[in-house]
Short mmCIF file of C-alpha atoms and ligand atoms in Angstrom, two decimals:
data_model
loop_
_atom_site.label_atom_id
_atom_site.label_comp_id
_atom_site.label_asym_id
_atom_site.label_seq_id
_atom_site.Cartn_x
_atom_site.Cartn_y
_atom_site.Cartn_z
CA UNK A 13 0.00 0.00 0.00
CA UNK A 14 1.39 3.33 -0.65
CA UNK A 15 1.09 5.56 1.84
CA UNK A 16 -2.48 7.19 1.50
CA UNK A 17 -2.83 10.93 1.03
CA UNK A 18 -5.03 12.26 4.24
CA UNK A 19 -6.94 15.05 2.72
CA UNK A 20 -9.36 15.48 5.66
CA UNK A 21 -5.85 15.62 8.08
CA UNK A 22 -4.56 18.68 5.29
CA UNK A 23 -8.13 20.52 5.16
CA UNK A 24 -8.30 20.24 9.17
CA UNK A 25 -4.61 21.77 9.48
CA UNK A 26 -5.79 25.44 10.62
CA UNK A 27 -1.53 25.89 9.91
CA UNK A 28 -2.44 25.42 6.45
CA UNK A 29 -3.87 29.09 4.91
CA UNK A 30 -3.28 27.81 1.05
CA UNK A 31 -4.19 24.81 -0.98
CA UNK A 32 -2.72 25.18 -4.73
CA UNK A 33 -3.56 22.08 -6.93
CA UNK A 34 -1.85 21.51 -9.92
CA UNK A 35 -2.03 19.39 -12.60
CA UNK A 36 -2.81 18.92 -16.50
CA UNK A 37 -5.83 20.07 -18.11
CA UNK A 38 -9.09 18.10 -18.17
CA UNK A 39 -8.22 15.19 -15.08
CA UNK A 40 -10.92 17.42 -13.14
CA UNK A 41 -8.89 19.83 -11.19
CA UNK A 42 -11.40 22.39 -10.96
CA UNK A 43 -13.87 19.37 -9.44
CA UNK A 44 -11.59 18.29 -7.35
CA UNK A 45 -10.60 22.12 -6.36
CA UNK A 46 -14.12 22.79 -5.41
CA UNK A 47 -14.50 19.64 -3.79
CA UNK A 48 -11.66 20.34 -1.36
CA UNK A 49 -13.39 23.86 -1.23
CA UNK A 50 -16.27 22.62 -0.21
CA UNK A 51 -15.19 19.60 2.22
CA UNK A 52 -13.29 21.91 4.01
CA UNK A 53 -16.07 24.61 4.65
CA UNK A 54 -18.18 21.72 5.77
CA UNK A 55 -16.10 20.77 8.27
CA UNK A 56 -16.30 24.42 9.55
CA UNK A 57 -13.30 26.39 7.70
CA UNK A 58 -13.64 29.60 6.27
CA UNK A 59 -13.09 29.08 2.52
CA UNK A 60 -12.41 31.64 -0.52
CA UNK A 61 -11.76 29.46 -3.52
CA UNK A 62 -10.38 31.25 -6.40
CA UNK A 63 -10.21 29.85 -9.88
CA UNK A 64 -8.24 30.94 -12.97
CA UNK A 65 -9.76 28.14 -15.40
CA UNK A 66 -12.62 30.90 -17.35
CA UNK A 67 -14.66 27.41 -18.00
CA UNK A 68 -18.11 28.22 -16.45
CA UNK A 69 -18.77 24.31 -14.80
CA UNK A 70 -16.95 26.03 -11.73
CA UNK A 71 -19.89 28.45 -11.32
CA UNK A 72 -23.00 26.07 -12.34
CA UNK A 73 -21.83 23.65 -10.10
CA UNK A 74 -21.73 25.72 -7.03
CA UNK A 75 -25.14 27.37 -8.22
CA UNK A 76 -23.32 30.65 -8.98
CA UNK A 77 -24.75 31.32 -12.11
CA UNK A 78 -22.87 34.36 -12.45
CA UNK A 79 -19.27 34.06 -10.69
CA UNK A 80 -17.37 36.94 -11.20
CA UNK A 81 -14.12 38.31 -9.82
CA UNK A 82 -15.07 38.92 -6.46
CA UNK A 83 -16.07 37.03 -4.16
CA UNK A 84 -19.37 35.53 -3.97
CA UNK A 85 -21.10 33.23 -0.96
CA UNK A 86 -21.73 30.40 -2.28
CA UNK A 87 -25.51 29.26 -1.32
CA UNK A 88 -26.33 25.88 0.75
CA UNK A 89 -22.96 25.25 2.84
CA UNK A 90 -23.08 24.42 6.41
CA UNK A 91 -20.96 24.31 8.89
CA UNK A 92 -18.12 26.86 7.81
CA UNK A 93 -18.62 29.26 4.59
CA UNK A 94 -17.65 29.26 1.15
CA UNK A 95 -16.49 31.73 -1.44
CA UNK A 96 -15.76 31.86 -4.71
CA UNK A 97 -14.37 33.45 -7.48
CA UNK A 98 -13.25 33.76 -10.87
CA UNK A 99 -9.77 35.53 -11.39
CA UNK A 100 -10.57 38.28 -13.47
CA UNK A 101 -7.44 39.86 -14.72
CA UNK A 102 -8.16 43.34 -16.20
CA UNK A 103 -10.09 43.55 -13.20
CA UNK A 104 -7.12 42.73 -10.97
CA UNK A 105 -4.83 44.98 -12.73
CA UNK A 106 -7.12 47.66 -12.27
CA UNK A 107 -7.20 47.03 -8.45
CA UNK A 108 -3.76 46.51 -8.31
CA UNK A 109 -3.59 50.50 -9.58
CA UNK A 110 -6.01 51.32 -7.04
CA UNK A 111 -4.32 49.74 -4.04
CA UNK A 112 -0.06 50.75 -5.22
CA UNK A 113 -0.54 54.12 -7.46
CA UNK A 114 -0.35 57.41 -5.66
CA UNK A 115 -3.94 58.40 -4.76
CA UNK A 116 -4.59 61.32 -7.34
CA UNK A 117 -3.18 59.70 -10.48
CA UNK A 118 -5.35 56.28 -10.58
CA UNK A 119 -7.78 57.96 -12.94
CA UNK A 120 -5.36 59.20 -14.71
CA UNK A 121 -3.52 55.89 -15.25
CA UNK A 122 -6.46 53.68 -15.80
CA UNK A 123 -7.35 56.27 -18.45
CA UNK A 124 -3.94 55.87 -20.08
CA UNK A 125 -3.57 54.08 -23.55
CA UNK A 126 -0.71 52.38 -22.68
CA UNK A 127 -1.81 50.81 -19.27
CA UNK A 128 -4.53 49.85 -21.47
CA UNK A 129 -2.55 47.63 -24.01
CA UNK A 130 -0.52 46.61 -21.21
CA UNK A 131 -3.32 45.68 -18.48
CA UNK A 132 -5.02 43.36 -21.75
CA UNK A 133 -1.65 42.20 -23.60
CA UNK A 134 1.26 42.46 -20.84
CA UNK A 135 2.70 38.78 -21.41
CA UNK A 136 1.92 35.96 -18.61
CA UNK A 137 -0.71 38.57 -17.29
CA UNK A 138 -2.29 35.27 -15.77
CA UNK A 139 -0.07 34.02 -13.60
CA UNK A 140 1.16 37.69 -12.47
CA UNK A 141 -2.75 38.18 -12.05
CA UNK A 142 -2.91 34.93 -10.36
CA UNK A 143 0.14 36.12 -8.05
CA UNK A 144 -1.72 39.66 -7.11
CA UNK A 145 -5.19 38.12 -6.08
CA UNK A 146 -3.94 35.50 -4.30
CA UNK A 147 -1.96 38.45 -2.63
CA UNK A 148 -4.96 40.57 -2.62
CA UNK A 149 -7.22 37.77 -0.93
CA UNK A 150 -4.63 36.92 1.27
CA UNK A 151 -3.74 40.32 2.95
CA UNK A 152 -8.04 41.04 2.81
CA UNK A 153 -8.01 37.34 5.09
CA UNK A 154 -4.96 38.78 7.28
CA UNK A 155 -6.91 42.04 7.69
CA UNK A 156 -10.28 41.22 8.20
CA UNK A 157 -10.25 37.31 9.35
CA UNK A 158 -13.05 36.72 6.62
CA UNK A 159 -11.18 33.49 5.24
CA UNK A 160 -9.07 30.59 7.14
CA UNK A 161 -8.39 29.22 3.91
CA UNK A 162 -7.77 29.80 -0.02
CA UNK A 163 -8.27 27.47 -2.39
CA UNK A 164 -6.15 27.87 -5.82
CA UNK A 165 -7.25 26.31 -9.00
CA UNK A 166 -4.13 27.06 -10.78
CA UNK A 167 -4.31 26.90 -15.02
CA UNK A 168 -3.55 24.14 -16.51
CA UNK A 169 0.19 22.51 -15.48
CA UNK A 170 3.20 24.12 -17.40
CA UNK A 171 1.50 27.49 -16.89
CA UNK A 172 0.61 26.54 -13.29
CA UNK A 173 4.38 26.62 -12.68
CA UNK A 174 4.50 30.23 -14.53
CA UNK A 175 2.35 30.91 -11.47
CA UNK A 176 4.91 29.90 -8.85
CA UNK A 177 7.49 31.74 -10.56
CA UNK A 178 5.96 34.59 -11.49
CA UNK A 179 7.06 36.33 -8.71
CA UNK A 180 10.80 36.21 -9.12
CA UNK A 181 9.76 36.73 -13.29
CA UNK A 182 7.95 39.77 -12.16
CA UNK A 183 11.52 41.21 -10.81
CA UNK A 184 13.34 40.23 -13.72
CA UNK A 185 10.85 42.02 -15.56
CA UNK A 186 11.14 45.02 -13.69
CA UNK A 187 15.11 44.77 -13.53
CA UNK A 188 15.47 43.97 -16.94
CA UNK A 189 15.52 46.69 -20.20
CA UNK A 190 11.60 47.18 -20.70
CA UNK A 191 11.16 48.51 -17.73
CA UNK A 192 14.23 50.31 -17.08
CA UNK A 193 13.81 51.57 -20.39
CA UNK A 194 10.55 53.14 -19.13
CA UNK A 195 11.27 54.00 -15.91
CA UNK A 196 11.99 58.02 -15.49
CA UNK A 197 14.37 57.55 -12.59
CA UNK A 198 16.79 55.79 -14.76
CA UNK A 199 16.37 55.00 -18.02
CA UNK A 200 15.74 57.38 -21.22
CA UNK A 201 12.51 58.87 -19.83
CA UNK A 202 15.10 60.77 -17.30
CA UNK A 203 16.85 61.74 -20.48
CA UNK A 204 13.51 62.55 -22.12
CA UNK A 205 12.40 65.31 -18.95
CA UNK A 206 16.13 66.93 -18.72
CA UNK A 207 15.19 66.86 -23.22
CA UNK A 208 19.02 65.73 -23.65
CA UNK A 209 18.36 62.72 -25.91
CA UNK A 210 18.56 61.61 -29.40
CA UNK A 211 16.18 59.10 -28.25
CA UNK A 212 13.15 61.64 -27.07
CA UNK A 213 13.57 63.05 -30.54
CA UNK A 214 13.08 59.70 -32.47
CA UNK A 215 10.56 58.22 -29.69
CA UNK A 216 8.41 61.48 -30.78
CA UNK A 217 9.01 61.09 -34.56
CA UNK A 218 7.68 57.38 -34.07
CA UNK A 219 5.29 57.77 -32.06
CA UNK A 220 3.94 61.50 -31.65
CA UNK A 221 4.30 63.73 -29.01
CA UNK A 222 1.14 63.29 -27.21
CA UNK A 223 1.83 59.00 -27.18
CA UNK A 224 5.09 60.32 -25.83
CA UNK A 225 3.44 62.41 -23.10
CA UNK A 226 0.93 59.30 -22.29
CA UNK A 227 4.15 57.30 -21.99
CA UNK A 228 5.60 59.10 -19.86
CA UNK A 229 2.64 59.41 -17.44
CA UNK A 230 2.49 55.99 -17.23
CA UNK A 231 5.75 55.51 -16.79
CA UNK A 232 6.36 57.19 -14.31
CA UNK A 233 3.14 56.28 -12.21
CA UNK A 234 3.51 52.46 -12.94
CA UNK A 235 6.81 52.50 -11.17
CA UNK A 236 5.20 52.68 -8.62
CA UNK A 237 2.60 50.50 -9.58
CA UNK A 238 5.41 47.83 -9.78
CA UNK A 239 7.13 48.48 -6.73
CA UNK A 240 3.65 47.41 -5.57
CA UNK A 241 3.66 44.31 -7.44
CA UNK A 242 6.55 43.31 -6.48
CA UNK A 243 5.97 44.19 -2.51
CA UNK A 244 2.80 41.95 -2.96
CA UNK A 245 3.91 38.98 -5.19
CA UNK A 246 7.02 38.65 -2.21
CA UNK A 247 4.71 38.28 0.00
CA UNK A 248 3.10 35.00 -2.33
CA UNK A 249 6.26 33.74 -2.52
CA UNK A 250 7.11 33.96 0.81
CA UNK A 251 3.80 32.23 1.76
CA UNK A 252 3.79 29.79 -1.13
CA UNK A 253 7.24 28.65 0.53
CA UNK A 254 5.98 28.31 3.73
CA UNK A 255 4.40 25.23 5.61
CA UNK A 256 1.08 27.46 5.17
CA UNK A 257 0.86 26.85 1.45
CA UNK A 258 0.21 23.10 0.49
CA UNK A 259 0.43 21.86 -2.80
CA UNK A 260 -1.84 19.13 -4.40
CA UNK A 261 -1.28 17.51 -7.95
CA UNK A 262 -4.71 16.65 -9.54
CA UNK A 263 -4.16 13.73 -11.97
CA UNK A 264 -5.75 11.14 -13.92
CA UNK A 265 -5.35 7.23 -14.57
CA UNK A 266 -4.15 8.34 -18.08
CA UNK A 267 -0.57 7.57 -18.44
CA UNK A 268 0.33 11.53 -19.81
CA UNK A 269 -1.71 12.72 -16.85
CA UNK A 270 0.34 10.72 -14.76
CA UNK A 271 3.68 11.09 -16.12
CA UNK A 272 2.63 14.82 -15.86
CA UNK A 273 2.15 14.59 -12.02
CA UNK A 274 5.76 12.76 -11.67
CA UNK A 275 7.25 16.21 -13.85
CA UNK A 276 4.99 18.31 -10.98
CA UNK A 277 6.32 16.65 -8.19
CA UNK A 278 10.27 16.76 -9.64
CA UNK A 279 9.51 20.45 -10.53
CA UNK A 280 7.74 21.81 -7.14
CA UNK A 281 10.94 19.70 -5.62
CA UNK A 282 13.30 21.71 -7.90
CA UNK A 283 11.61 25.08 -5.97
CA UNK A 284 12.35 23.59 -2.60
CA UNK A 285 8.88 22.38 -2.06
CA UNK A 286 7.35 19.30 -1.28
CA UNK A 287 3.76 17.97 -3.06
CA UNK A 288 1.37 17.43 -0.01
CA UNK A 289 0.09 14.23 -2.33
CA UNK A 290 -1.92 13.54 -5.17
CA UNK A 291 -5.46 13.38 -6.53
CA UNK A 292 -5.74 10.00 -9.00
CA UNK A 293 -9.48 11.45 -10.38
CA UNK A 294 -11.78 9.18 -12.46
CA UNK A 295 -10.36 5.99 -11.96
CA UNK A 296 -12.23 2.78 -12.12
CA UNK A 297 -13.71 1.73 -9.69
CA UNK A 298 -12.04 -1.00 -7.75
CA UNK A 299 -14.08 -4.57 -8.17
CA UNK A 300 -14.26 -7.19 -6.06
CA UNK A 301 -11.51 -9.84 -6.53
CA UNK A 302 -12.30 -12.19 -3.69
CA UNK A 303 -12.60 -15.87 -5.38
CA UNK A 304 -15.47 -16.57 -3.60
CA UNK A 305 -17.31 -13.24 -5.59
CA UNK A 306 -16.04 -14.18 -9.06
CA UNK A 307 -17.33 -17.63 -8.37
CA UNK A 308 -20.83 -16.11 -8.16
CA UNK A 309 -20.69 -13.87 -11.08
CA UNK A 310 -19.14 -16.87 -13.01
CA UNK A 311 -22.36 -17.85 -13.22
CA UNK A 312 -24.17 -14.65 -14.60
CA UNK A 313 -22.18 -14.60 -18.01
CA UNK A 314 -23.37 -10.55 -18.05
CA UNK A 315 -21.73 -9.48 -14.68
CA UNK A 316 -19.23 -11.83 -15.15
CA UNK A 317 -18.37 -9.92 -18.73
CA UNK A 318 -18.75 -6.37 -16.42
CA UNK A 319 -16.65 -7.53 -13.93
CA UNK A 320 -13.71 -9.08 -16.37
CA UNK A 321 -13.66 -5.56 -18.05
CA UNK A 322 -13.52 -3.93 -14.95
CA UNK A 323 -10.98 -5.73 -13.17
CA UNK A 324 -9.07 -5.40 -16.52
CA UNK A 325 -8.92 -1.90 -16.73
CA UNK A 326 -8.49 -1.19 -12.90
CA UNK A 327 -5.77 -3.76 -12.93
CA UNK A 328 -4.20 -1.74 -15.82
CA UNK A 329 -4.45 1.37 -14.47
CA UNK A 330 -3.04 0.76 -11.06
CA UNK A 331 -0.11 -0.69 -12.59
CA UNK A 332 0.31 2.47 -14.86
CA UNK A 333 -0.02 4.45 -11.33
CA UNK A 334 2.29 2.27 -9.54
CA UNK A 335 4.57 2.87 -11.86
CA UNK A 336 4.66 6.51 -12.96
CA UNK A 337 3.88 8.02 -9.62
CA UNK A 338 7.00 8.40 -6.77
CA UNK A 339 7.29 5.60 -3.67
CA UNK A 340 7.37 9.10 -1.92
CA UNK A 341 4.20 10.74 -2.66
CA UNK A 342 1.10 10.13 -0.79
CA UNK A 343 -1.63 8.76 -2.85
CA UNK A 344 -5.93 9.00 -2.85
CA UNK A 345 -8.23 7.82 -5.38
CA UNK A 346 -11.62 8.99 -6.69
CA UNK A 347 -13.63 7.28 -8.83
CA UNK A 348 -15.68 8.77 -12.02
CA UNK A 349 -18.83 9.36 -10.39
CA UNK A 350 -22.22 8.91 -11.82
CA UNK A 351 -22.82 11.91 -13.04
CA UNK A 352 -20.45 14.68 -14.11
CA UNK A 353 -20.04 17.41 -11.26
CA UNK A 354 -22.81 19.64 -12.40
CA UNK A 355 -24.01 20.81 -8.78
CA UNK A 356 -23.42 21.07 -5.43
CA UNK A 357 -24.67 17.65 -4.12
CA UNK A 358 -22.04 16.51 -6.49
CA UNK A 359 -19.02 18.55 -5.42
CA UNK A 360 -20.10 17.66 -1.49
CA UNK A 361 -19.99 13.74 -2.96
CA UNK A 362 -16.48 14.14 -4.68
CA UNK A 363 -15.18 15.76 -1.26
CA UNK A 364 -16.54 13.22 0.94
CA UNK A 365 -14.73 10.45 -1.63
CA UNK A 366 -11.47 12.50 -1.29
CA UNK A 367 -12.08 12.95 2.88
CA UNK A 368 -12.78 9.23 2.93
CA UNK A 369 -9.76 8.32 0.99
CA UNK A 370 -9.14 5.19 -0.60
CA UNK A 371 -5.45 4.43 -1.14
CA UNK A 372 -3.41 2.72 -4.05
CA UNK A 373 -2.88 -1.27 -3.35
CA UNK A 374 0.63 -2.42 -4.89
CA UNK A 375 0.26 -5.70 -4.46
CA UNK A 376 -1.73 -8.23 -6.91
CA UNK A 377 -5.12 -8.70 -5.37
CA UNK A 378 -6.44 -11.20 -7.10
CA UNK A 379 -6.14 -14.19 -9.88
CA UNK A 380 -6.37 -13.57 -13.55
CA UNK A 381 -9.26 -15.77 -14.50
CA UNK A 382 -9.36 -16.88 -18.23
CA UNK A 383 -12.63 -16.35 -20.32
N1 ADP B 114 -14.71 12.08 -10.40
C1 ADP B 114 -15.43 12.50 -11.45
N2 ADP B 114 -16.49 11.76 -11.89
C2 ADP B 114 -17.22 12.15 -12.96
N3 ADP B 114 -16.98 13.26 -13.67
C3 ADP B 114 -15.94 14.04 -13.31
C4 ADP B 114 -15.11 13.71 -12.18
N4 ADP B 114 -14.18 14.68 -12.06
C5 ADP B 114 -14.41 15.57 -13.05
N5 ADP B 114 -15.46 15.19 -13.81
C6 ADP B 114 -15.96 15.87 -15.03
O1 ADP B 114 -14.88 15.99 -15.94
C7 ADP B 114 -14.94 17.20 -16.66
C8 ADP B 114 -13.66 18.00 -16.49
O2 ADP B 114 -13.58 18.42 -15.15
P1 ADP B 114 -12.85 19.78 -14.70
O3 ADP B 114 -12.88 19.79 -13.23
O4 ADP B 114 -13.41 20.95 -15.40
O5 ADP B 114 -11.38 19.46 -15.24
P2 ADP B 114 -10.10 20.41 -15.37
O6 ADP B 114 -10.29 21.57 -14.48
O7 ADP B 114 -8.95 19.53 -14.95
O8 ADP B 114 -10.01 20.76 -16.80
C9 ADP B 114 -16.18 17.94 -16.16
O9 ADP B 114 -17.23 17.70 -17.05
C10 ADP B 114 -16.46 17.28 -14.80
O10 ADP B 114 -17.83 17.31 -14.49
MG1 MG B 115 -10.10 23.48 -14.80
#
């Protein structure tokens, strides 16, 4: 038996302020997400779960027909409470403005035409988004003791790693020549104020004098918008590094999902953290192998076919987990469900599956029978 991944021990942990799952697109990370969201609210936690994945299941399965970017009680928990959220990144940007520019020139740079391109093109704007809300949500918990715990449902797996690091990209970014090239307290803007450079000349000719004046209102103001950033998304990573934070991979019995949680666990390793376990969603559910049950259905040739397929399949997907996942990493399963997680009874069912927790066997449990 590998050792079995205690979900209701993590959710219980008041230490732990941050669950991040991870994992490749379509095992059911947002399910599970909201599951653990939910479970953990239940069992009287103060929840805010925020999601980056735009798909709209999220919302109809917590009966939020309209989840937005802030956050929004989710109807029908007991026990604790339960938030949620979509991450809304123009949205975030804009707050981000409100809460680090100087007081009297937010209108002035939401108004701008070049925050504007920025705030809707600036590159990996979703994981630096990501970064400030969990930030945001974070110091509004500190502040305010609304929330006990956040719930991250990170994108999709390569870019969910863009999300750890885009806090230390985020100061390369504003080390490296973009931004020094914008910023007036060093780079040619200072030349462009004192009028000094060849550069303000052609910048004008390029782009017109009035662009040039927009540029360098925003430059100037988003400095400090960035020193904000940056203040914030140190905080993440200081958290994120921190026993507070846990990390769970959401996989599938697919053997790319899988390998895909191995490359998780070898890459949160890599940033000095350690995966809390993982999520095996939608696997088959485990059939009876005891001789004495196969004797019985031996004699139904129709559950005898249903129960040869399943043990088939099970038996080939706990060998494919056996193998790709590490000896090291704590293991649950939860089985495809009935039904596809489409509302809240559903989400509460998934949770209590991962709460109850049914581990990953090793060892051959059973006979091959021949047809
Ligand atoms: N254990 C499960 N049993 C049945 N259906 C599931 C299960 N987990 C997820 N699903 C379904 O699989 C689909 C993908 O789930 P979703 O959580 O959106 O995946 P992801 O966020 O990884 O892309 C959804 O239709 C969801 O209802
Ligand atoms: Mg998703």
């Amino acid at each position: 038996m590998r050792r079995l991944f205690e979900v209701g021990e993590l959710l219980g942990d008041r230490d732990v302020r941050v669950v991040v799952t991870c994992g490749t697109g379509g095992v059911g990370k947002t399910s599970v997400s909201a599951a653990l969201a939910v479970a953990a609210a239940e069992s009287g936690r103060k929840v805010v779960l925020v999601t980056v994945d735009p798909a709209k299941r999220l919302a109809t399965a917590l009966g939020l027909e309209g989840l937005g970017g802030e956050p929004q009680p989710v109807p029908g928990i007991t026990g604790g409470s339960l938030d949620a959220l979509m991450l809304d990144m123009t949205a975030t940007f804009d707050d981000a403005v409100r809460s680090h520019a100087p007081k009297n020139r937010v209108d002035e740079v939401l108004r701008n035409p070049f925050y504007k391109a920025l705030s809707t093109s600036f590159s990996g704007t979703q994981d630096y988004m990501a970064t400030e809300k969990l930030g945001q949500l974070y110091e509004q918990a500190q502040a305010t003791g609304r929330w006990d715990l956040i719930v991250v449902d990170t994108p999709p797996s390569r870019s969910a790693l863009d999300f750890l690091d885009a806090p230390a990209r985020l100061d390369r970014l504003a080390e490296g020549p973009v931004l020094q090239l914008l910023a007036p307290s060093s780079g040619p803007l200072k030349l462009i104020s004192a009028g000094l450079s060849q550069v303000t000349w052609v910048i004008s000719k390029v782009i017109g004098s009035k662009a040039l004046s927009d540029l360098q209102v925003f430059a100037s103001a988003f400095e400090t918008v960035m020193g904000g950033f940056r203040r914030r998304a140190a905080v993440v990573r200081t958290l994120l590094s921190s026993p507070a934070a846990a990390f769970v991979i959401v996989a599938s019995p697919r053997k790319a999902a899988l390998d895909e949680a191995r490359f998780f666990v070898g890459q949160l390793r890599d940033r000095g953290t350690t995966a809390r376990g993982v999520v095996v969603n939608r696997v088959s559910p485990a059939v009876p192998l005891a001789p004495e049950a196969e004797e019985s259905l031996l004699l139904e040739p129709e559950a005898y076919a249903w129960w040869r397929a399943s043990w088939v399949t099970w038996r080939a997907q706990r060998a494919r987990m056996v193998k790709a996942l590490p000896t090291s990493l704590p293991v649950t399963l939860a089985q495809t469900l009935e039904r596809e997680v489409t509302d809240l009874d559903v989400v509460r069912e998934l949770g209590s599956l991962l709460v109850d927790g049914a581990g990953l066997a090793e060892e051959d449990e059973g006979p091959v029978v021949d047809v």
